[in-house]
Coordinates of C-alpha atoms and ligand atoms in Angstrom, one line a residue:
M299 CA 0.0 0.0 0.0
T300 CA 1.4 3.4 -0.9
S301 CA 0.8 6.2 1.5
F302 CA 0.8 9.9 0.9
P303 CA 2.0 12.7 3.2
S304 CA -0.4 15.6 3.5
T305 CA 0.1 18.0 0.6
M306 CA -1.0 21.1 2.6
Q307 CA 1.1 24.0 3.6
V308 CA 2.3 24.2 7.1
A309 CA 1.5 27.7 8.4
P310 CA 2.2 28.7 12.0
L311 CA -0.9 29.9 13.8
T312 CA 0.2 33.3 15.3
V313 CA -1.5 36.5 16.5
R314 CA 0.2 38.2 13.5
D315 CA -2.3 36.6 11.2
I316 CA -5.1 38.3 13.2
V317 CA -3.4 41.7 13.1
H318 CA -2.6 41.4 9.4
H319 CA -6.2 40.4 8.5
A320 CA -7.7 43.2 10.7
E321 CA -5.5 45.7 8.9
R322 CA -6.0 44.5 5.4
V323 CA -9.7 43.6 5.5
Y324 CA -11.3 45.6 8.2
S325 CA -9.1 48.7 8.5
D326 CA -12.1 51.0 8.8
R327 CA -13.9 49.2 11.7
R328 CA -13.8 51.0 15.0
I329 CA -12.8 50.9 18.6
F330 CA -14.9 53.2 20.9
T331 CA -13.5 54.2 24.4
V332 CA -15.9 55.7 26.9
E333 CA -14.4 58.7 28.7
A334 CA -15.9 60.9 31.5
D335 CA -16.6 63.6 28.9
G336 CA -17.6 61.6 25.9
V337 CA -16.5 58.8 23.6
R338 CA -13.1 58.5 21.7
E339 CA -13.0 56.6 18.5
A340 CA -10.2 55.0 16.4
T341 CA -10.2 52.8 13.4
F342 CA -8.5 49.3 13.4
A343 CA -5.9 50.8 11.1
E344 CA -5.1 53.6 13.6
V345 CA -4.9 51.2 16.5
I346 CA -2.6 48.9 14.6
S347 CA -0.4 51.7 13.4
R348 CA -0.1 52.9 17.0
A349 CA 0.7 49.3 18.1
R350 CA 3.6 49.2 15.6
R351 CA 5.0 52.4 17.2
L352 CA 4.5 50.9 20.7
A353 CA 6.4 47.7 19.6
T354 CA 9.2 49.9 18.3
A355 CA 9.2 51.9 21.5
L356 CA 9.3 48.8 23.7
E357 CA 12.2 47.4 21.7
N358 CA 14.0 50.7 22.1
L359 CA 13.5 50.3 25.9
G360 CA 15.2 47.0 25.6
V361 CA 12.2 44.6 25.8
T362 CA 13.3 41.3 24.3
R363 CA 11.5 38.2 23.1
G364 CA 9.7 36.3 25.8
E365 CA 10.0 39.2 28.3
R366 CA 6.8 40.1 30.2
V367 CA 5.1 43.5 29.5
A368 CA 2.3 43.9 32.0
T369 CA -0.9 46.0 31.7
L370 CA -2.8 47.5 34.6
M371 CA -5.5 49.0 32.6
W372 CA -9.2 49.4 32.1
N373 CA -10.8 48.3 28.9
N374 CA -9.7 51.0 26.5
Q375 CA -8.1 51.6 23.1
E376 CA -4.5 51.7 24.5
H377 CA -5.1 48.3 26.2
L378 CA -6.0 46.9 22.8
E379 CA -2.8 48.5 21.4
A380 CA -0.8 46.5 24.0
Y381 CA -2.7 43.4 23.0
V382 CA -1.7 43.9 19.4
A383 CA 1.9 45.0 20.0
V384 CA 3.3 42.9 22.8
P385 CA 2.6 39.3 21.7
T386 CA 3.0 40.1 18.0
M387 CA 6.6 41.4 18.7
G388 CA 7.4 38.1 20.5
A389 CA 7.1 39.4 24.1
V390 CA 4.5 38.2 26.6
L391 CA 1.6 40.4 27.6
H392 CA 0.7 40.0 31.3
T393 CA -2.8 41.4 32.0
L394 CA -2.9 42.5 35.6
N395 CA -6.2 42.5 37.5
L396 CA -6.6 46.0 38.9
R397 CA -9.0 44.8 41.6
L398 CA -6.5 42.4 43.2
F399 CA -5.4 43.2 46.8
P400 CA -2.0 45.0 46.8
D401 CA -0.3 41.9 48.3
Q402 CA -1.6 39.7 45.5
L403 CA -0.8 42.2 42.8
A404 CA 2.8 42.4 44.0
Y405 CA 2.9 38.6 44.1
V406 CA 1.8 38.2 40.5
I407 CA 4.1 41.0 39.2
N408 CA 7.1 39.3 40.9
D409 CA 6.0 35.8 40.0
A410 CA 5.8 36.8 36.3
D411 CA 8.9 38.9 36.6
D412 CA 7.3 41.8 34.7
A413 CA 9.9 43.9 32.9
V414 CA 7.6 46.8 32.0
I415 CA 4.2 47.8 33.4
I416 CA 1.8 50.0 31.3
A417 CA -0.8 51.5 33.7
D418 CA -3.7 53.8 33.4
A419 CA -3.2 57.1 35.2
S420 CA -6.2 56.4 37.4
V421 CA -4.6 53.3 39.0
L422 CA -1.2 54.8 39.7
G423 CA -2.1 54.9 43.4
L424 CA -2.2 51.1 43.4
I425 CA 1.3 50.9 42.0
A426 CA 2.5 53.4 44.6
R427 CA 1.2 51.1 47.3
I428 CA 3.5 48.3 46.2
R429 CA 6.4 50.3 44.8
D430 CA 8.9 48.9 47.4
R431 CA 8.0 45.4 46.6
I432 CA 8.2 45.4 42.8
S433 CA 11.0 46.2 40.4
P434 CA 9.9 46.6 36.8
R435 CA 12.6 48.3 34.6
H436 CA 10.0 50.8 33.3
L437 CA 6.6 52.1 34.2
I438 CA 4.6 53.6 31.4
V439 CA 1.5 55.7 32.2
R440 CA -1.4 56.4 29.9
G441 CA -3.2 59.6 30.7
T442 CA -2.4 62.3 33.2
P443 CA -2.4 61.2 36.8
E444 CA -3.9 63.6 39.4
D445 CA -1.0 62.6 41.7
S446 CA 2.3 61.0 40.5
Y447 CA 3.0 59.7 44.0
G448 CA 6.7 60.5 43.4
L449 CA 6.9 57.6 40.9
E450 CA 9.1 57.8 37.9
F451 CA 7.3 57.0 34.7
L452 CA 7.2 57.5 31.0
D453 CA 4.2 59.0 29.4
Y454 CA 2.5 56.6 26.9
E455 CA 1.8 59.3 24.3
E456 CA 5.2 60.8 24.6
L457 CA 6.7 57.4 24.2
L458 CA 4.8 56.7 21.0
A459 CA 5.8 60.2 19.7
T460 CA 9.5 59.2 20.0
V461 CA 8.9 56.8 17.1
D462 CA 8.5 58.6 13.8
N463 CA 7.2 55.8 11.7
D464 CA 4.9 52.8 11.8
D465 CA 7.0 50.5 9.6
Y466 CA 7.7 48.0 12.4
S467 CA 7.6 44.6 10.8
W468 CA 6.2 41.8 13.0
P469 CA 8.7 38.9 13.4
D470 CA 8.1 35.3 12.3
L471 CA 7.3 33.3 15.5
D472 CA 6.8 29.7 16.3
E473 CA 3.1 29.1 16.9
N474 CA 3.9 27.7 20.4
T475 CA 5.6 30.9 21.5
P476 CA 4.1 32.2 24.8
A477 CA 1.8 35.2 24.1
I478 CA -0.3 36.2 27.1
A479 CA 0.0 35.4 30.8
C480 CA -3.1 35.5 33.0
Y481 CA -3.4 34.7 36.7
T482 CA -6.6 33.2 38.2
S483 CA -8.5 35.6 40.5
G484 CA -7.1 33.8 43.5
T485 CA -10.2 33.0 45.5
T486 CA -8.3 30.1 47.1
G487 CA -4.6 30.8 48.0
D488 CA -2.2 32.7 45.7
P489 CA -3.3 33.3 42.1
K490 CA -2.0 30.7 39.7
G491 CA -0.8 31.7 36.2
V492 CA -1.4 30.2 32.8
V493 CA 0.3 31.3 29.6
Y494 CA -1.7 31.2 26.3
S495 CA 0.3 30.5 23.2
H496 CA -0.1 32.1 19.8
R497 CA -1.6 28.9 18.6
S498 CA -4.1 28.6 21.4
L499 CA -5.2 32.2 21.0
W500 CA -5.5 31.8 17.2
L501 CA -7.7 28.7 17.5
H502 CA -9.8 30.3 20.3
S503 CA -10.3 33.5 18.4
L504 CA -11.8 31.4 15.5
A505 CA -13.9 29.4 17.9
I506 CA -15.8 32.4 19.2
Q507 CA -16.9 33.3 15.7
T508 CA -18.7 30.0 15.1
Q509 CA -22.5 30.0 15.1
N510 CA -22.7 27.4 17.9
S511 CA -20.7 29.6 20.2
I512 CA -21.3 33.4 20.1
A513 CA -21.2 33.8 16.3
L514 CA -19.1 37.0 16.4
G515 CA -19.0 38.7 13.0
E516 CA -18.6 41.9 11.1
S517 CA -22.2 42.8 11.7
D518 CA -21.5 43.0 15.4
R519 CA -20.4 45.7 17.7
A520 CA -19.4 44.2 21.0
L521 CA -19.5 46.0 24.4
L522 CA -16.7 44.5 26.5
V523 CA -17.9 44.8 30.1
V524 CA -15.8 41.8 31.1
P525 CA -12.4 43.2 31.8
M526 CA -9.4 42.6 29.5
F527 CA -7.6 41.1 32.5
H528 CA -10.3 38.5 33.0
V529 CA -9.3 35.8 30.6
N530 CA -8.6 38.2 27.7
A531 CA -12.2 39.6 27.9
W532 CA -13.3 36.1 26.9
G533 CA -11.4 36.3 23.6
M534 CA -13.1 39.4 22.3
P535 CA -10.1 41.6 21.5
Y536 CA -8.6 39.2 19.0
G537 CA -11.9 37.8 17.9
G538 CA -13.2 41.2 17.1
L539 CA -10.1 42.3 15.2
W540 CA -10.2 39.1 13.2
C541 CA -13.8 39.3 12.0
G542 CA -14.2 43.0 11.9
A543 CA -16.5 43.5 14.8
D544 CA -16.4 47.0 16.3
L545 CA -15.4 47.0 20.0
V546 CA -16.8 49.3 22.7
M547 CA -14.6 49.8 25.7
P548 CA -16.4 51.1 28.8
Q549 CA -13.3 51.7 31.0
M550 CA -14.5 52.2 34.6
F551 CA -18.0 53.3 33.7
L552 CA -19.7 50.0 34.6
K553 CA -22.7 50.9 36.7
G554 CA -26.0 49.8 35.3
E555 CA -27.1 53.4 34.4
H556 CA -23.8 54.1 32.7
L557 CA -23.9 50.8 30.7
A558 CA -27.5 51.5 29.7
S559 CA -26.7 54.9 28.3
T560 CA -23.6 53.6 26.6
I561 CA -25.7 50.9 24.9
Q562 CA -28.3 53.5 23.9
Q563 CA -25.7 55.8 22.5
L564 CA -23.3 53.4 20.8
R565 CA -25.8 50.6 19.9
P566 CA -23.8 47.5 20.4
T567 CA -25.2 44.2 19.2
L568 CA -23.8 42.2 22.0
A569 CA -22.4 42.8 25.4
L570 CA -20.4 40.5 27.6
G571 CA -20.1 40.3 31.4
V572 CA -20.6 38.4 34.6
P573 CA -24.2 37.9 35.9
T574 CA -23.9 40.5 38.7
I575 CA -23.4 43.1 36.0
W576 CA -26.5 42.1 34.2
M577 CA -28.5 42.1 37.4
D578 CA -27.4 45.7 37.8
L579 CA -28.2 46.6 34.2
L580 CA -31.6 45.1 34.5
R581 CA -32.3 47.2 37.6
A582 CA -31.2 50.3 35.8
A583 CA -33.0 49.5 32.5
T584 CA -36.3 48.7 34.1
T585 CA -36.4 52.0 36.1
G586 CA -35.0 54.3 33.4
E587 CA -35.9 55.1 29.8
Y588 CA -33.2 53.4 27.9
D589 CA -33.3 52.0 24.4
L590 CA -31.4 48.7 24.5
S591 CA -32.9 47.3 21.4
S592 CA -29.7 47.2 19.5
L593 CA -28.6 44.1 21.5
R594 CA -29.0 40.7 19.8
V595 CA -27.6 39.0 22.8
L596 CA -26.2 39.5 26.3
V597 CA -23.4 37.0 26.9
A598 CA -23.2 36.0 30.6
G599 CA -20.5 33.8 32.1
G600 CA -18.0 33.4 34.9
A601 CA -20.7 32.3 37.3
A602 CA -24.1 30.5 37.1
V603 CA -26.8 32.6 35.4
P604 CA -30.2 32.3 37.2
A605 CA -33.1 31.3 35.1
T606 CA -35.1 34.2 36.6
L607 CA -32.5 36.7 35.2
I608 CA -32.8 35.2 31.7
R609 CA -36.6 35.2 31.9
A610 CA -36.7 38.8 33.3
Y611 CA -34.6 40.0 30.3
R612 CA -36.9 38.3 27.9
D613 CA -40.1 39.4 29.5
Q614 CA -39.3 42.9 30.6
L615 CA -36.9 44.0 27.9
G616 CA -37.3 41.6 25.0
L617 CA -33.6 40.7 25.2
T618 CA -31.8 37.3 24.9
V619 CA -29.2 36.1 27.5
L620 CA -26.6 33.6 26.3
Q621 CA -24.8 31.8 29.0
G622 CA -21.3 30.5 28.7
W623 CA -18.9 28.5 30.8
G624 CA -15.1 28.9 30.9
M625 CA -12.1 29.4 33.1
T626 CA -8.8 31.2 33.1
E627 CA -7.3 27.8 32.4
T628 CA -9.5 27.3 29.3
S629 CA -8.9 30.6 27.4
P630 CA -12.0 30.6 28.4
L631 CA -14.5 29.2 25.9
V632 CA -15.7 25.7 26.7
A633 CA -19.5 25.7 26.5
V634 CA -22.2 28.1 25.3
A635 CA -25.9 27.5 26.1
V636 CA -27.3 27.9 22.6
P637 CA -30.6 26.0 22.8
P638 CA -31.1 23.1 20.4
I639 CA -33.1 23.7 17.3
G640 CA -36.8 23.8 18.0
A641 CA -36.6 24.7 21.6
E642 CA -39.2 27.4 22.3
G643 CA -40.9 29.2 25.3
E644 CA -40.1 27.7 28.7
D645 CA -38.1 24.9 27.0
E646 CA -35.8 27.5 25.5
I647 CA -35.3 29.1 29.0
T648 CA -34.5 25.7 30.4
Y649 CA -31.7 25.3 27.9
R650 CA -30.5 28.8 28.3
A651 CA -30.3 28.3 32.1
K652 CA -28.0 25.3 31.6
T653 CA -24.3 26.0 32.0
G654 CA -23.7 25.5 28.3
R655 CA -23.3 23.1 25.3
L656 CA -19.8 21.9 24.6
V657 CA -18.2 23.8 21.7
A658 CA -16.3 22.2 18.9
G659 CA -12.6 21.7 19.7
V660 CA -12.9 20.8 23.4
E661 CA -13.4 17.4 24.9
I662 CA -15.1 16.8 28.2
R663 CA -15.5 13.9 30.6
V664 CA -17.2 13.4 34.0
V665 CA -15.1 11.6 36.6
N666 CA -16.2 10.4 40.1
E667 CA -14.1 10.4 43.3
E668 CA -12.9 6.9 42.5
G669 CA -11.5 8.1 39.2
E670 CA -14.2 6.3 37.1
V671 CA -15.3 8.0 33.9
L672 CA -19.1 8.4 34.1
P673 CA -21.7 8.4 31.2
H674 CA -22.9 11.5 29.6
D675 CA -26.5 10.9 30.7
G676 CA -27.4 14.2 32.2
K677 CA -27.6 12.4 35.6
S678 CA -24.2 11.1 36.6
V679 CA -22.5 13.7 38.7
G680 CA -18.7 14.1 38.9
E681 CA -15.8 16.5 38.4
L682 CA -15.7 17.8 34.9
E683 CA -12.4 17.4 33.1
L684 CA -11.3 19.0 29.8
R685 CA -8.8 18.7 27.1
G686 CA -8.2 20.5 23.8
P687 CA -5.9 22.9 22.0
W688 CA -6.9 25.9 24.1
I689 CA -7.0 24.2 27.5
A690 CA -4.0 24.6 29.9
A691 CA -1.7 21.6 30.4
S692 CA 0.1 23.1 33.4
Y693 CA 0.4 26.3 35.6
I694 CA 3.3 28.7 35.5
K695 CA 6.3 27.1 37.3
G696 CA 4.5 23.8 37.5
R697 CA 2.3 24.8 40.4
E698 CA -0.5 22.6 41.6
P699 CA 0.4 19.7 39.4
D700 CA -2.5 17.7 40.7
S701 CA -4.9 19.8 38.6
F702 CA -3.7 18.0 35.5
H703 CA -3.6 14.3 34.8
D704 CA -3.4 12.0 31.8
G705 CA -3.6 15.0 29.5
W706 CA -6.8 16.3 31.1
L707 CA -7.4 19.5 33.2
R708 CA -9.4 18.9 36.4
T709 CA -11.7 21.9 36.4
G710 CA -12.7 21.7 40.1
D711 CA -16.3 22.1 38.8
I712 CA -18.8 19.4 39.7
G713 CA -21.7 18.6 37.3
T714 CA -23.3 16.5 34.6
V715 CA -23.1 16.3 30.8
D716 CA -26.0 15.0 28.8
A717 CA -26.1 13.0 25.5
R718 CA -26.2 16.3 23.5
G719 CA -23.3 17.9 25.2
F720 CA -25.3 20.1 27.5
I721 CA -23.4 20.7 30.8
V722 CA -24.9 21.6 34.1
I723 CA -22.5 22.7 36.9
S724 CA -23.9 22.1 40.3
D725 CA -20.9 23.5 42.3
R726 CA -17.3 24.3 42.6
R727 CA -15.7 21.3 44.4
K728 CA -14.8 23.6 47.3
D729 CA -18.4 24.9 47.6
V730 CA -20.2 21.6 47.6
I731 CA -22.3 21.0 50.7
K732 CA -22.1 17.5 52.1
S733 CA -25.1 16.8 54.3
G734 CA -25.4 13.4 55.8
G735 CA -23.0 12.0 53.1
E736 CA -25.1 13.4 50.2
W737 CA -24.4 16.4 48.1
I738 CA -26.5 19.5 48.0
S739 CA -26.0 21.9 45.1
S740 CA -25.4 25.5 46.3
V741 CA -25.8 26.7 42.7
E742 CA -29.2 25.2 42.3
L743 CA -30.5 26.5 45.6
E744 CA -29.1 30.0 44.8
N745 CA -30.9 30.0 41.5
L746 CA -34.2 28.9 43.0
V747 CA -34.0 31.4 45.8
M748 CA -33.2 34.2 43.4
G749 CA -36.5 33.3 41.7
H750 CA -38.4 34.5 44.7
P751 CA -39.8 38.0 44.2
S752 CA -38.4 39.4 47.4
V753 CA -34.8 38.4 46.7
H754 CA -32.3 40.3 44.7
Q755 CA -29.2 38.0 45.2
A756 CA -28.6 34.8 47.1
A757 CA -25.5 32.8 48.0
V758 CA -25.5 29.4 49.7
I759 CA -22.5 28.2 51.8
A760 CA -21.9 25.1 53.8
V761 CA -21.8 25.5 57.6
P762 CA -20.6 22.8 60.0
H763 CA -23.4 20.8 61.6
E764 CA -23.2 18.3 64.5
R765 CA -25.6 15.7 63.1
W766 CA -25.3 16.2 59.3
Q767 CA -21.6 17.3 59.1
E768 CA -22.7 20.3 56.9
R769 CA -25.9 22.1 56.2
P770 CA -26.6 25.0 53.8
L771 CA -26.8 28.6 55.0
C772 CA -28.6 30.8 52.6
L773 CA -27.5 34.5 52.6
V774 CA -29.8 36.8 50.7
V775 CA -29.8 40.4 49.6
L776 CA -33.4 41.5 49.6
R777 CA -35.1 43.8 47.2
E778 CA -35.8 47.3 48.4
G779 CA -38.6 47.4 51.0
E780 CA -38.8 43.6 51.4
D781 CA -38.4 41.7 54.7
L782 CA -36.9 38.3 55.3
D783 CA -39.8 35.7 55.4
V784 CA -38.0 32.4 55.9
E785 CA -41.1 30.3 55.9
D786 CA -42.2 31.8 52.6
L787 CA -38.8 31.2 51.1
R788 CA -38.8 27.6 52.3
R789 CA -42.3 27.1 50.8
H790 CA -41.0 28.6 47.5
L791 CA -38.2 25.9 47.4
A792 CA -40.4 22.9 48.5
P793 CA -41.8 22.0 45.0
H794 CA -38.3 22.0 43.4
V795 CA -35.9 20.2 45.7
A796 CA -35.8 17.3 48.1
S797 CA -37.0 18.4 51.6
W798 CA -33.5 17.8 53.1
W799 CA -32.0 20.3 50.7
I800 CA -34.1 23.1 52.1
P801 CA -31.9 25.4 54.3
E802 CA -32.9 25.9 57.9
F803 CA -30.3 28.6 58.3
W804 CA -30.9 32.0 56.7
A805 CA -29.4 35.5 56.9
T806 CA -29.7 38.8 55.2
L807 CA -26.8 40.9 53.8
P808 CA -27.0 44.6 53.0
E809 CA -25.0 43.8 49.9
M810 CA -23.2 40.8 48.3
P811 CA -19.4 40.8 48.7
L812 CA -17.9 40.3 45.2
T813 CA -14.6 38.9 44.0
S814 CA -12.1 40.9 41.9
V815 CA -14.0 39.8 38.8
G816 CA -17.5 40.4 40.1
K817 CA -18.6 36.9 41.3
F818 CA -20.3 36.3 44.7
D819 CA -17.4 35.9 47.1
K820 CA -18.2 32.8 49.1
R821 CA -14.7 32.7 50.7
E822 CA -15.5 36.1 52.3
L823 CA -18.9 34.9 53.3
R824 CA -17.4 31.8 55.0
R825 CA -14.9 34.0 56.8
R826 CA -17.6 36.4 58.0
H827 CA -19.7 33.5 59.2
G828 CA -16.7 31.8 60.8
E829 CA -15.9 35.0 62.7
G830 CA -19.5 35.4 63.9
E831 CA -20.1 38.5 61.9
I832 CA -23.3 37.2 60.4
E833 CA -26.6 37.0 62.3
V834 CA -28.2 33.7 61.4
V835 CA -31.9 33.0 61.7
S836 CA -32.6 29.3 62.1
V837 CA -35.9 27.5 61.9
Ligands
AMP905 P1 -12.3 32.2 36.3 O1 -11.0 31.5 36.0 O2 -12.2 33.4 37.2 O3 -13.0 32.6 35.0 O4 -13.3 31.2 37.0 C1 -13.7 30.0 36.4 C2 -14.8 29.4 37.2 O5 -16.0 30.2 37.2 C3 -15.2 28.0 36.7 O6 -14.4 27.0 37.0 C4 -16.6 27.9 37.3 O7 -16.6 27.4 38.6 C5 -17.1 29.3 37.2 N1 -18.0 29.5 36.1 C6 -17.7 30.1 34.9 N2 -18.8 30.2 34.1 C7 -19.8 29.5 34.8 C8 -21.2 29.2 34.5 N3 -21.8 29.6 33.4 N4 -21.9 28.6 35.4 C9 -21.4 28.2 36.6 N5 -20.1 28.5 37.0 C10 -19.3 29.1 36.1

């Protein structure tokens, strides 16, 4: 038998392809940056031209291949310029989370050994607080700070002005070259870092354009509420450049009223963010007079999206919510809850409230505590494990090696997968409530409680119990003017869950503590409860 080698070209998959395509095909598409006094606009061509100057300037400062250039920035045009320049010149972009505690921020800057930090003027105070603990060679500041805190820095625009041409020619790179470093938000212990490669970013950027994920295309204008330091704003910066979708960058103007007026003014077709953002937008949109009709979809991920939120958007505003699941370790796209063909009415809501349907390119398996692989029957519950070309194979410096085995990532998420690839996450492993040896899903309880008309937000944590080892404590933020009526809430849960799931411990919170990326902060709730700061009502 004769065999043939493939006759196809071997082309490295690098970010340069995305930049070239954006420049040659979509040069007139635009980036909008929201400022306190209006909106700034630039075309893709302008952004990429400025990115070439930035690359030259960084090389002039001595930045070499593989070195880390960090950003401590809101979502704005200049942040996108760094996204274009840094990986494409062969250095590694490290997107710093500007909501980390100073200790954690210093830790990740040192762990990644960042050579340069590009910071927005408004966050210079944060750098000043850790100045004695970090030693980047250069600090570059975008905008004019109110106070320089005695820090030495280069001005971003002046630096670009030192380069009198934009002929920088992007180098040839191997597709496995490291491109972007991102640390987890560190809700347990120190943040862990992953490094995306050019290849993984290339493939992921294509995946978000497919119809069974979020179908990003030239007809879109995407509002990036999710920060560019939270898993690359879920792939939108490169995805948008590659398919010619306009990008709207809201910087720090993220309150519901602000987002609603940005949507009314700039008419994006999709917007992406965590559910807490969409809860706030809903509040603002239903009390104000805003036109949000430009939106074809609100993409929600990073935490479970309650069915009531999805229904409220449909019924009150005529808007569609699209839930997705991902992690820092997964670039992040893994699953998107696009309902199957023919699903309508309540059936459609049921599918949209699932965690998501597996996207092409990623494999999943469900594994129990004994290490057995369980069937995809929608019932068998276990830890979800993933593999694929944009899934991490390790953490920076080989940390926490137990998260990876046999080529699979252990996600730490517990759930089920059905025969059509729909995934339902019931908990993070660390949040599972073990009552009398059986699991209670905190996510399911939260979603049901948030369906009660008096409740704005709900989080359920495990509390130690003499007889049952653990029992659920439900912490609620009530809607304005409402009182806690535990019996009514328990009655509300009764038709939906086994009686032993129903919490007997309840408490109210004036507001929900949030993590640095806007998720309910259960670690903080456990701490407050452990230290007796929460007044618990028990029945
Ligand atoms: P991060 O790395 O900060 O993006 O956090 C990833 C984690 O967020 C996942 O492992 C999940 O526990 C959680 N998560 C993300 N999306 C969803 C979702 N749609 N439903 C439930 N949990 C989610």
